Coordinates of C-alpha atoms and ligand atoms in Angstrom, one line a residue:
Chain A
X1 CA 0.0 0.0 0.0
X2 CA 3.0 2.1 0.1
X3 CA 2.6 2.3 -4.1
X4 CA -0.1 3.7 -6.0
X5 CA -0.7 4.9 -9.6
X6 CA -2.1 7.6 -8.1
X7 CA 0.5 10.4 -8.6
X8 CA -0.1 12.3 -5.6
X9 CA 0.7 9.4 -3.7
X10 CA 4.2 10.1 -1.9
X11 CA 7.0 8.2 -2.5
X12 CA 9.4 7.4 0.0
X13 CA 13.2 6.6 1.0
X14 CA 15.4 5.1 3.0
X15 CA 17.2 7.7 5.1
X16 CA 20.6 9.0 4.9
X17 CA 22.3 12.3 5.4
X18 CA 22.4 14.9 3.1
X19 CA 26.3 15.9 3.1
X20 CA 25.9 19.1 1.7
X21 CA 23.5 19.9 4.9
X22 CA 25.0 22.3 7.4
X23 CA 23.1 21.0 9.9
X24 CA 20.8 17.9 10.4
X25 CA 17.4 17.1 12.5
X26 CA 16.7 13.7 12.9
X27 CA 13.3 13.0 14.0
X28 CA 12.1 9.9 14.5
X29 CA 8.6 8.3 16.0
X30 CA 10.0 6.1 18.7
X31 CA 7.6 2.9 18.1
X32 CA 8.3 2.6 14.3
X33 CA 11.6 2.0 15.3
X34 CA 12.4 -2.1 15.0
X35 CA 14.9 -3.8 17.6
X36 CA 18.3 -2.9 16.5
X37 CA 17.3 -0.9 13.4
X38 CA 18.3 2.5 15.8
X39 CA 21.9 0.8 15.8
X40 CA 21.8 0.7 11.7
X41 CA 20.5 4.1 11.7
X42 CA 22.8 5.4 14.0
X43 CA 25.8 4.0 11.3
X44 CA 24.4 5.8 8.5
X45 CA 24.0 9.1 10.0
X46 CA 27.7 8.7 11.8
X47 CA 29.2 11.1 9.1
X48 CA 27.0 13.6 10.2
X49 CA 27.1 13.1 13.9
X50 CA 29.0 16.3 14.9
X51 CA 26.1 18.8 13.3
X52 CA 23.2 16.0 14.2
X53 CA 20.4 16.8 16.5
X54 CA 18.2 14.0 17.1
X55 CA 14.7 14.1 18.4
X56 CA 12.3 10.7 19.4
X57 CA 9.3 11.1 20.1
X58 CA 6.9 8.8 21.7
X59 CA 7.6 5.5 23.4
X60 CA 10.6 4.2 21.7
X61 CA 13.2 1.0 21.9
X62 CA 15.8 3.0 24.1
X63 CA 19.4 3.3 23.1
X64 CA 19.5 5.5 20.4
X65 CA 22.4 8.5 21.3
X66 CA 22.6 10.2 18.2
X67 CA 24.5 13.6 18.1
X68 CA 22.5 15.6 20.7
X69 CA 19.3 13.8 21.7
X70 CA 16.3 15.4 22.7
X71 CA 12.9 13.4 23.7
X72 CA 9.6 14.5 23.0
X73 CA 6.2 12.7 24.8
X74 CA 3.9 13.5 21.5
X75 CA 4.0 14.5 17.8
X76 CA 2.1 17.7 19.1
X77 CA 5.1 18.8 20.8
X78 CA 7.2 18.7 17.3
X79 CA 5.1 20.8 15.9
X80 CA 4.9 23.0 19.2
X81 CA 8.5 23.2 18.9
X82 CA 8.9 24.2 15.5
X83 CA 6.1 26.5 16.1
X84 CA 7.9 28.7 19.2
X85 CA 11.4 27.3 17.6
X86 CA 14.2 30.3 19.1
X87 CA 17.1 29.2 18.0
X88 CA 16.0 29.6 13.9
X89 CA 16.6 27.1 11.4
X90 CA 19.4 27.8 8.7
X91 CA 19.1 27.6 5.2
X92 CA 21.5 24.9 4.5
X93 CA 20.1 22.2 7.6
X94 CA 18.1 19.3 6.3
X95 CA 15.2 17.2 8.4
X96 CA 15.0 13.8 7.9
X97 CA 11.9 12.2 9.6
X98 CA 10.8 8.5 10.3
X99 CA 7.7 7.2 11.5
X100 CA 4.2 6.0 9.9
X101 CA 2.6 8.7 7.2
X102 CA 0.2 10.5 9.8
X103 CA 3.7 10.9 11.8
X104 CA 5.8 12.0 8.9
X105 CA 3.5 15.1 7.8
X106 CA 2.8 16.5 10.7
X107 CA 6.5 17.5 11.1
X108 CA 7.0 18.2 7.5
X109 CA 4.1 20.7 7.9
X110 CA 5.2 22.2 10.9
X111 CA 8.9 22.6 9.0
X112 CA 7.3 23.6 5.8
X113 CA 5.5 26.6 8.0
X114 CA 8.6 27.9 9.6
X115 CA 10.3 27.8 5.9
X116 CA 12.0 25.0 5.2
X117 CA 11.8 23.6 1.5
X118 CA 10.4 20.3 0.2
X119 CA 13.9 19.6 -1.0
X120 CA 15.3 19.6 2.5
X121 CA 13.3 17.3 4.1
X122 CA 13.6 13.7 3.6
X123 CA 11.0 11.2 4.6
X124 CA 11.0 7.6 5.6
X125 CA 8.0 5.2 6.2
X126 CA 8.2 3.2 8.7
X127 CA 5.7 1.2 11.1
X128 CA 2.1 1.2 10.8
X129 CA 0.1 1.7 7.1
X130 CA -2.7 3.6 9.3
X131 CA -4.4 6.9 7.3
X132 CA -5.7 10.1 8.4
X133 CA -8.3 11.2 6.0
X134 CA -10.0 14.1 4.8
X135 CA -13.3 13.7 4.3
X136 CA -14.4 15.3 1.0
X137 CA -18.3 15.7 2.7
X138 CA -17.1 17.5 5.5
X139 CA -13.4 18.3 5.8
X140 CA -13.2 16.4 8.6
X141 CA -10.1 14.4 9.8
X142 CA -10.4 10.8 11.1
X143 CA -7.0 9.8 12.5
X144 CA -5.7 6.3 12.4
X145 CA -7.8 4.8 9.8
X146 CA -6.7 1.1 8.6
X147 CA -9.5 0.0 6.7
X148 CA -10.6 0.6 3.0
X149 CA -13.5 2.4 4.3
X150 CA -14.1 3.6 7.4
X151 CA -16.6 6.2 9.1
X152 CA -16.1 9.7 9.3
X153 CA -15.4 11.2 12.3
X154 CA -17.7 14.5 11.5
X155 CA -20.2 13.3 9.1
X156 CA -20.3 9.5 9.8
X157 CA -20.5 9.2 6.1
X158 CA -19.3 6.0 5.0
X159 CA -15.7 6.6 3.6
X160 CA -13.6 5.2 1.0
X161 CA -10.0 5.6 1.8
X162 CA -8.5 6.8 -1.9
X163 CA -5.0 6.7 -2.6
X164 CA -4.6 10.9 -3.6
X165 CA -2.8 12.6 -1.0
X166 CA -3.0 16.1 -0.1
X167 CA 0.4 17.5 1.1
X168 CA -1.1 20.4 2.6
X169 CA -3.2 18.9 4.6
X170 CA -1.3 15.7 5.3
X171 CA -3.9 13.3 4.4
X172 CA -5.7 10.8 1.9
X173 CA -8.9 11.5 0.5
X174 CA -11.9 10.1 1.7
X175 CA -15.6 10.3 -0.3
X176 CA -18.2 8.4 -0.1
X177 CA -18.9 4.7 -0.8
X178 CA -22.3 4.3 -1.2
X179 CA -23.5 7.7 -2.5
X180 CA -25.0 6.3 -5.7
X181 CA -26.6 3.6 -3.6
X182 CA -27.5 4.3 0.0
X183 CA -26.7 1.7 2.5
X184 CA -24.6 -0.5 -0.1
X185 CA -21.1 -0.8 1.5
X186 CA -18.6 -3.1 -0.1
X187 CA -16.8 -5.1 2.2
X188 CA -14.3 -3.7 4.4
X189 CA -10.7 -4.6 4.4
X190 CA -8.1 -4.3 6.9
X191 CA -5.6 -2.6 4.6
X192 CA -3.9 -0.1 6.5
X193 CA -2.6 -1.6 9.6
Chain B
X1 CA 0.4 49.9 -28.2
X2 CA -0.3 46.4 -29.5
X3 CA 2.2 44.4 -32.1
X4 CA 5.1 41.9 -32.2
X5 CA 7.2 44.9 -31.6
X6 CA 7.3 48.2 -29.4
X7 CA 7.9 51.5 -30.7
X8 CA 9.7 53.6 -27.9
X9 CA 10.6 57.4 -27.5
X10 CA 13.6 58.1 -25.4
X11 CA 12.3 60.9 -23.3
X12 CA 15.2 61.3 -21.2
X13 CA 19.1 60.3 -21.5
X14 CA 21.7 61.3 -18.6
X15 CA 25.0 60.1 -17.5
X16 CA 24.7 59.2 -13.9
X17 CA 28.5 57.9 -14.0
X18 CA 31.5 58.2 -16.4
X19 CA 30.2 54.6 -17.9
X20 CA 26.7 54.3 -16.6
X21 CA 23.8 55.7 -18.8
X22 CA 20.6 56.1 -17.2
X23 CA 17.7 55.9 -20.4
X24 CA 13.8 56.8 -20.1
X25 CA 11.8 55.3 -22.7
X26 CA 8.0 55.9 -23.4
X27 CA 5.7 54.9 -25.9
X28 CA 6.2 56.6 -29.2
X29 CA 2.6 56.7 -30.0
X30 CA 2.2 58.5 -26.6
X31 CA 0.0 55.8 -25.6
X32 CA 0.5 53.1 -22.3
X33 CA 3.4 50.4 -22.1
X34 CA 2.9 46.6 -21.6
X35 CA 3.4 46.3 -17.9
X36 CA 6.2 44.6 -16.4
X37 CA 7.1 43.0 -13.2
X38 CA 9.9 42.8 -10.8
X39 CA 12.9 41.4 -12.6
X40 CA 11.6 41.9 -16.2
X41 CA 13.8 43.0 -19.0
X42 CA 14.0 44.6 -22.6
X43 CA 15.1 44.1 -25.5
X44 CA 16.4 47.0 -27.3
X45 CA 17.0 47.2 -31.1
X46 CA 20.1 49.3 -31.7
X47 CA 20.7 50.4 -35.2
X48 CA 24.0 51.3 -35.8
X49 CA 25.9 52.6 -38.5
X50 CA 27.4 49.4 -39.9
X51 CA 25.3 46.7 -37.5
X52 CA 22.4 46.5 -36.0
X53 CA 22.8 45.0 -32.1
X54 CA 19.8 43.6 -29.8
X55 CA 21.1 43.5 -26.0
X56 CA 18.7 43.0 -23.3
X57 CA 18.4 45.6 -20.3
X58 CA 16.8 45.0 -16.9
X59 CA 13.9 47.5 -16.4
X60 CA 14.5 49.4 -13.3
X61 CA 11.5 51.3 -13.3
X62 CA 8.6 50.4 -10.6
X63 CA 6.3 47.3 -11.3
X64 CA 3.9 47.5 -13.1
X65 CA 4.5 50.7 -14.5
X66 CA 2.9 52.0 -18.0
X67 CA 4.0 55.1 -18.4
X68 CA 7.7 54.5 -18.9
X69 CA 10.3 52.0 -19.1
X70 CA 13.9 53.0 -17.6
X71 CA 17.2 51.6 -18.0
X72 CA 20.5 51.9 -16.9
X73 CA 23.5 50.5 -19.5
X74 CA 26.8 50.5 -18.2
X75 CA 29.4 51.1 -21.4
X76 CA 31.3 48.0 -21.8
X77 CA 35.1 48.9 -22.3
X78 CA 35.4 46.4 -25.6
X79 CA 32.3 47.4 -26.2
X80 CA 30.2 45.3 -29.4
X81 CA 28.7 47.8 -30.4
X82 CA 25.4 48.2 -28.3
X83 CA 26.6 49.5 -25.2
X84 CA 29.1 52.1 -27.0
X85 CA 25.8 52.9 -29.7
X86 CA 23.8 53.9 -26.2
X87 CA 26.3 56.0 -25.0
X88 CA 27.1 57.6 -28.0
X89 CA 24.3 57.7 -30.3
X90 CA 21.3 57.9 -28.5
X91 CA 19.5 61.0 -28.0
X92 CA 16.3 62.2 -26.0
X93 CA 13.8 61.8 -29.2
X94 CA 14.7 59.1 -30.8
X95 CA 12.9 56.1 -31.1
X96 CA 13.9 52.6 -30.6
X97 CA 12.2 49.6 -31.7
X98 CA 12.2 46.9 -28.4
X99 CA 10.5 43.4 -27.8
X100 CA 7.6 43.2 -25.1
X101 CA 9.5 43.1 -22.1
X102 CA 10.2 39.1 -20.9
X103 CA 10.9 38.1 -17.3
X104 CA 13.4 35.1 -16.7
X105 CA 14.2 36.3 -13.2
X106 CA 11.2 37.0 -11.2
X107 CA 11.4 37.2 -7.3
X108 CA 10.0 34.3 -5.7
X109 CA 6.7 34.9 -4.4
X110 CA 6.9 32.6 -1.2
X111 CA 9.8 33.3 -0.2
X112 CA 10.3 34.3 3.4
X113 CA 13.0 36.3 2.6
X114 CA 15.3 37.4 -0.4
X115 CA 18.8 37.4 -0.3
X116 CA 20.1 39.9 -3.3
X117 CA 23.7 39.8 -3.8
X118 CA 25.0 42.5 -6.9
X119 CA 27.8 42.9 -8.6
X120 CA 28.2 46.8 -9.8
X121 CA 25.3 47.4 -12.8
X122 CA 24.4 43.6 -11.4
X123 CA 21.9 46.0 -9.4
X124 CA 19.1 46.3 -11.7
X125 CA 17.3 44.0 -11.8
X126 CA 17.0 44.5 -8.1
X127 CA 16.2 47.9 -8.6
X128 CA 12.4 46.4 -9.5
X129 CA 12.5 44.3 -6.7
X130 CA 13.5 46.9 -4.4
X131 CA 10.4 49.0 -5.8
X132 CA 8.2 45.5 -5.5
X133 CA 9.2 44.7 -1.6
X134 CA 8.4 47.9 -0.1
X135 CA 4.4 47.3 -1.2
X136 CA 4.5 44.0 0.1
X137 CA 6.6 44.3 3.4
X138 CA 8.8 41.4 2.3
X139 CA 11.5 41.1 4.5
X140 CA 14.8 41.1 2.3
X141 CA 18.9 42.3 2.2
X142 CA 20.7 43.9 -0.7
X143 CA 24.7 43.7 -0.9
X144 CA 25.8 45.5 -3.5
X145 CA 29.6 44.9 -4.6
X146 CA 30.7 47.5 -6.6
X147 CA 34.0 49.9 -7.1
X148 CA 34.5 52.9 -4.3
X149 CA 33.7 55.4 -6.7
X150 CA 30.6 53.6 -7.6
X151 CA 29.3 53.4 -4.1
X152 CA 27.0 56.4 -4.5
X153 CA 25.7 56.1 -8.3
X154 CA 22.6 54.3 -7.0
X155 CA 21.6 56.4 -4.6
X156 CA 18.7 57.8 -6.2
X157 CA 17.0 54.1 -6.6
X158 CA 17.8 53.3 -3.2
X159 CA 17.5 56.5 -0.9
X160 CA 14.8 55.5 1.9
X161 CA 15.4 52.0 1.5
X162 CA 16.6 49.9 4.3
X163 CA 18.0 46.5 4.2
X164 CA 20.8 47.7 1.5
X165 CA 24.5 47.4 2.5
X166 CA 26.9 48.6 -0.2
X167 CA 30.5 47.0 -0.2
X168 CA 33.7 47.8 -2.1
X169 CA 37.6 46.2 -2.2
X170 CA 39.4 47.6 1.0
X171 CA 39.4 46.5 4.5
X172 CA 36.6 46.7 6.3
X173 CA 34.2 47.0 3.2
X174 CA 34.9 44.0 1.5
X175 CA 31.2 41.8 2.0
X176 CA 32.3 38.1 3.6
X177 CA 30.1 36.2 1.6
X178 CA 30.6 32.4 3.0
X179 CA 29.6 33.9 6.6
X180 CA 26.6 35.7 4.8
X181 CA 25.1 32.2 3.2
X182 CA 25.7 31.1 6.3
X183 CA 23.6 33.2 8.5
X184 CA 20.2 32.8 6.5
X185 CA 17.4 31.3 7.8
X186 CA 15.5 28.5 6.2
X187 CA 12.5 30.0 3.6
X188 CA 15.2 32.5 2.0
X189 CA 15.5 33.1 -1.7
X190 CA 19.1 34.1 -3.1
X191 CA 19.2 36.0 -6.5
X192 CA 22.9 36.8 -7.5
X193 CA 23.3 39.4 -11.0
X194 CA 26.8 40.4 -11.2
X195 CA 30.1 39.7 -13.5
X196 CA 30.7 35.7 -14.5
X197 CA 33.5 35.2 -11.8
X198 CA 31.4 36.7 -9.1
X199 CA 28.3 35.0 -10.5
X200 CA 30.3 31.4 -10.0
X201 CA 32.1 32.0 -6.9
X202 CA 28.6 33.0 -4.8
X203 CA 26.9 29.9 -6.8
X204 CA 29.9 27.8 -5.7
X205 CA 29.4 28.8 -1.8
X206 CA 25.9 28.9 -1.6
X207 CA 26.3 25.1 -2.6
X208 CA 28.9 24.6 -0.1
X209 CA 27.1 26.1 2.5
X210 CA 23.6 23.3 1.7
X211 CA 21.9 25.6 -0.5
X212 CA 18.8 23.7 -1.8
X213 CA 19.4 24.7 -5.6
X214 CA 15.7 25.5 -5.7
X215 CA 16.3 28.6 -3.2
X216 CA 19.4 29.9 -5.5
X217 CA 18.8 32.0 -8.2
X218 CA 21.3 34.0 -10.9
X219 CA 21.0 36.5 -13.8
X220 CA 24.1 36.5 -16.0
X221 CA 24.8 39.0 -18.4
X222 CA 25.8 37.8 -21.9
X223 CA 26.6 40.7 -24.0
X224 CA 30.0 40.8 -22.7
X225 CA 30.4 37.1 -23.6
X226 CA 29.8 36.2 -26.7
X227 CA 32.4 37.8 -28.7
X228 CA 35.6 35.6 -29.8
X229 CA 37.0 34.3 -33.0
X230 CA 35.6 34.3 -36.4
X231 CA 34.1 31.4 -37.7
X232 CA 31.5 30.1 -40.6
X233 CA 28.6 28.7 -40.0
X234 CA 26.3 27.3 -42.4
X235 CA 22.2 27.5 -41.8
X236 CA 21.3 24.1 -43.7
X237 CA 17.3 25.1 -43.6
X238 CA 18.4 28.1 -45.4
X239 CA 21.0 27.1 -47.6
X240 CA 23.0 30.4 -46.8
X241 CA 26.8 30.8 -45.2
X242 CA 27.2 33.1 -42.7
X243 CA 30.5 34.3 -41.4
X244 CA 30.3 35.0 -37.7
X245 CA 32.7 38.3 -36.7
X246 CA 35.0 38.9 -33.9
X247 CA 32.8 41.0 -31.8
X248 CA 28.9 39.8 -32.6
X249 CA 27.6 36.7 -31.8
X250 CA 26.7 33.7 -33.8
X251 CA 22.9 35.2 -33.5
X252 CA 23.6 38.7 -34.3
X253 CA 25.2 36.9 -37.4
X254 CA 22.2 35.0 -38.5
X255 CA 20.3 37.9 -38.0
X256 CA 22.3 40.4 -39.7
X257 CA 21.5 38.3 -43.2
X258 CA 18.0 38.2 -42.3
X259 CA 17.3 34.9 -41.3
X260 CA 14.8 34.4 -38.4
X261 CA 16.0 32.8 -35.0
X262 CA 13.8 32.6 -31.8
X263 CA 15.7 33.9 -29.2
X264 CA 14.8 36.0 -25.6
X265 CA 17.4 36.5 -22.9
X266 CA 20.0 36.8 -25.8
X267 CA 22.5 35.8 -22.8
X268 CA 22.6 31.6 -22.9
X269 CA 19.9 31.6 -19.8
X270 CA 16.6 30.8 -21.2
X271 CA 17.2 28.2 -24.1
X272 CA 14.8 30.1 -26.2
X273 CA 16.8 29.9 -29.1
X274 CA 18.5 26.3 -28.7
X275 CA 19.4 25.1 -32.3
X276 CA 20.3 21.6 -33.3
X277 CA 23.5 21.3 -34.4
X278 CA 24.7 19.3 -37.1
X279 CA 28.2 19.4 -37.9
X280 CA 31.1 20.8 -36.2
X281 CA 31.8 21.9 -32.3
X282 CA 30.5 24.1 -30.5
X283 CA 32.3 26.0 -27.7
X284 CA 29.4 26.2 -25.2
X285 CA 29.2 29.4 -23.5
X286 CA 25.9 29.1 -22.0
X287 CA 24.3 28.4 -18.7
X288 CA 21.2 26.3 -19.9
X289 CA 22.5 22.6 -21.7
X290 CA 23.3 20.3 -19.2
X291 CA 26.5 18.3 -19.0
X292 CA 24.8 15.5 -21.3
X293 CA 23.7 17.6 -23.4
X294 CA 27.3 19.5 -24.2
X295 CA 29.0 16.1 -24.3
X296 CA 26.4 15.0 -26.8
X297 CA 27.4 18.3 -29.1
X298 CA 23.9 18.3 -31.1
X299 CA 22.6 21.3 -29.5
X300 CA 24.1 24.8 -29.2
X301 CA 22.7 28.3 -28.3
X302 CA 23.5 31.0 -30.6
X303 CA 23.2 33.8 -28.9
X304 CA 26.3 33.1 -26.4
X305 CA 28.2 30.4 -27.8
X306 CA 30.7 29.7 -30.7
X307 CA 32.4 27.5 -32.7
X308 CA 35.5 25.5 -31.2
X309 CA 36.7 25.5 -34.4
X310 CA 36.6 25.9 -38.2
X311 CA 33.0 25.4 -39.1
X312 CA 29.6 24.7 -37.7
X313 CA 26.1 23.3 -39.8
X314 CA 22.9 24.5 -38.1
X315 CA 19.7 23.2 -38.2
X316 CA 18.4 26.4 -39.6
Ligands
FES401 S1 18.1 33.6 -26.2 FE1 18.0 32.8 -24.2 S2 19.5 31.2 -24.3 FE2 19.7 32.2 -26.2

């Protein structure tokens, strides 16, 4: 589920430092991170270690110490911290993020507000497939969907989860299943989990 | 004033410098201009006595503007012929013939903040943005490189103005631009107009420093640059044989005999006028084919580049 014809589907890579950065921010979601994948990741960003800041957030496998290492309790704080950031971000740093989709644009929205550029942040799936989704209806989001449909969270339409993905708002697209046909609701699969 | 072409009177001509030459052009017809925006530029028609030269200007007159378009050319010591013919030739009344004004280095408009490095008449273009910023409140710098007895010659454009810090080659003035790259915060645009060498080296650092290439930005004069040897080259469409001079470019040549070529910048940037190229080398003097693309030797620009050698078969 991580490939789509869909174009606006994102695409995304493995992780590894940008050496003409100046800086880097490495933030990962501490659950996505497997049992000695932090070790693995700590070897590719070694290069970089001196002008690495690393932030995990969340519950997370411990002993990751990765250039200077910062822990956060929640997403919300990233963007909180980002948000009030004082010391400002330079032109030349790069953000590199892991964690599931939901996870992974959060951040890069938060970065994108304060000004950095799509083209220094890199993004890395990892963990759960699990969605949030826009509903079309409403433009409400439901967080942590996994199935092909699921029910709004505003509207309690009945939603199929599409593959286009809006970067601005971080989400997939969700419209209705059974507008032509009222109560018929195909199946629903566990896709996303 | 509709057509392919503008018709423009120059209304006023002053020296605002030894070698700079400050123009005012309106519409001959007395009617409005096309409007511009920041960064736009012109292309002038000169006429001279044995040649006729097309070099574009940077408009330097506010945004938008109808009323008049304004230039500043800066006499090019080995002149070609177009910088020498405005100096020289041009006087208030006359009137010019000039292509709709084209912009190939527009400020970008979501940027959080623009970075303008200049290199002495490298200013103009920023002269427009300059105009441009203070509407919107965008927050921005201007260095401006330039020779010590240059340092006042843009006052006029830039009295009232803050964020504009003018530098020259002594102690003290000279402008450190690796700690400059350095100190700029993510969201900022750089724009760099200035002489080739300076052009490279700030290109050159900003990379160095992590510059996304998306954020860097650079105007290059051509005029200067596309003199050289003379060659031949032969315009296979046409069936003609033109022999390229010392001091006009391969365009100006395939002009001069009357043979149409699409061009715009007229200084290697846009690729407008990218010709295939059939026989022969070209010495590539342009900043738009990429590294592939010189290697593979079947494309050239005319208005910048040359031929390596001997003689060169256009697609033409
Ligand atoms: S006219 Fe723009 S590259 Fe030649």
């Amino acid at each position: 589920m991580l490939h789509s014809d869909i174009k606006s589907r994102p695409i995304y890579t493995q992780l590894e430092p940008d050496l003409s950065g100046s800086q880097h921010l490495l933030i990962v979601e501490g659950d996505t991170v497997l049992p000695g994948r932090l070790d693995s990741l700590a070897g590719t960003f070694a290069p970089v270690e001196e002008q690495l800041h690393t932030w995990l957030v969340g519950t997370q496998a411990g002993g990751l110490g990765l250039g200077k290492v910062w822990r956060l309790p929640d997403v919300a704080d990233v963007v909180d911290a980002f948000a009030c950031a004082t010391r400002g971000y330079g032109i030349g740093d790069r953000l590199y993020v892991q964690g599931t989709e939901p996870f992974l644009w959060s951040v890069a929205k938060a970065a994108a507000i304060i000004g950095f550029s799509a083209d220094q942040i890199h993004l890395h799936h990892a963990g759960s497939l699990r969605r949030r989704v826009w509903c079309t209806h409403c433009h409400t989001v439901t967080e942590n969907v996994t199935t092909s449909i699921a029910s709004c969270a505003g509207c309690h339409r009945h939603l199929l989860v599409r593959d286009h993905f809006s970067r601005r708002l971080g989400a997939f697209m969700g419209v209705m299943v059974d507008a032509e046909a009222p109560g018929e609701v195909p199946a629903v699969e566990e896709n996303f989990a | 004033m509709i057509g392919e072409t503008l018709r423009l009177k120059v209304a006023a001509a002053c020296a605002i410098s030894p070698s700079l030459r400050h123009l005012r052009l309106v519409a001959a017809d007395g009617g409005k201009l096309p409007p511009a925006a920041a960064g736009a530029h012109l292309q002038l028609v000169l006429k001279g006595a044995t040649r006729t030269h097309r070099n574009a200007y940077s408009l330097i007159s506010r945004p938008g503007a109808r009323d008049a378009y304004e230039i500043i050319v800066r006499r090019v010591p080995a002149s070609r012929g177009g910088s020498a013919f405005i100096h020289e030739q041009i006087k208030v009344g006359d009137v010019l013939e000039a292509g709709w004004p084209g912009n190939l280095f527009a400020p970008v408009r979501t940027a959080r903040r623009h970075l303008m490095i200049a290199g002495g008449i490298g200013i103009t273009p920023f002269l427009s943005y300059l105009a441009d910023f203070a509407f919107g409140g965008a927050d921005y710098a201007l260095h401006l490189c330039c020779r010590e007895d240059e340092q006042h010659v843009f006052d006029p454009w830039l009295a009232g103005k803050s964020g504009v810090s003018v530098h020259w080659d002594t102690d003290g003035r000279r402008l450190d631009i690796p700690a400059l790259l350095a100190a700029q915060p993510v969201g900022t645009h750089l724009y760099v107009c200035g002489p080739a060498a300076m052009n490279d080296e700030v290109l050159e650092l900003a990379a160095a420093a992590g510059w996304p290439a998306s954020h860097v930005h650079c105007e290059h004069f051509g005029s200067a640059l596309s003199g050289g040897e003379a060659f031949h080259a032969f315009l296979a469409k046409s069936g003609v044989e033109v022999s390229v001079g010392e001091d006009e470019s391969l365009l100006e040549a395939i002009e001069r005999i009357g043979v149409k070529a699409p061009c715009l910048c007229r200084g290697g940037a846009c690729g407008v006028c990218v010709t295939p190229l059939l026989e022969g080398e070209a010495e590539h003097r342009d900043h738009y084919l990429s590294a592939a693309e010189r290697e593979a030797g079947r494309l050239i620009l005319p208005c910048v580049s040359r031929a390596r050698s001997g003689r060169l078969v256009l697609d033409l």
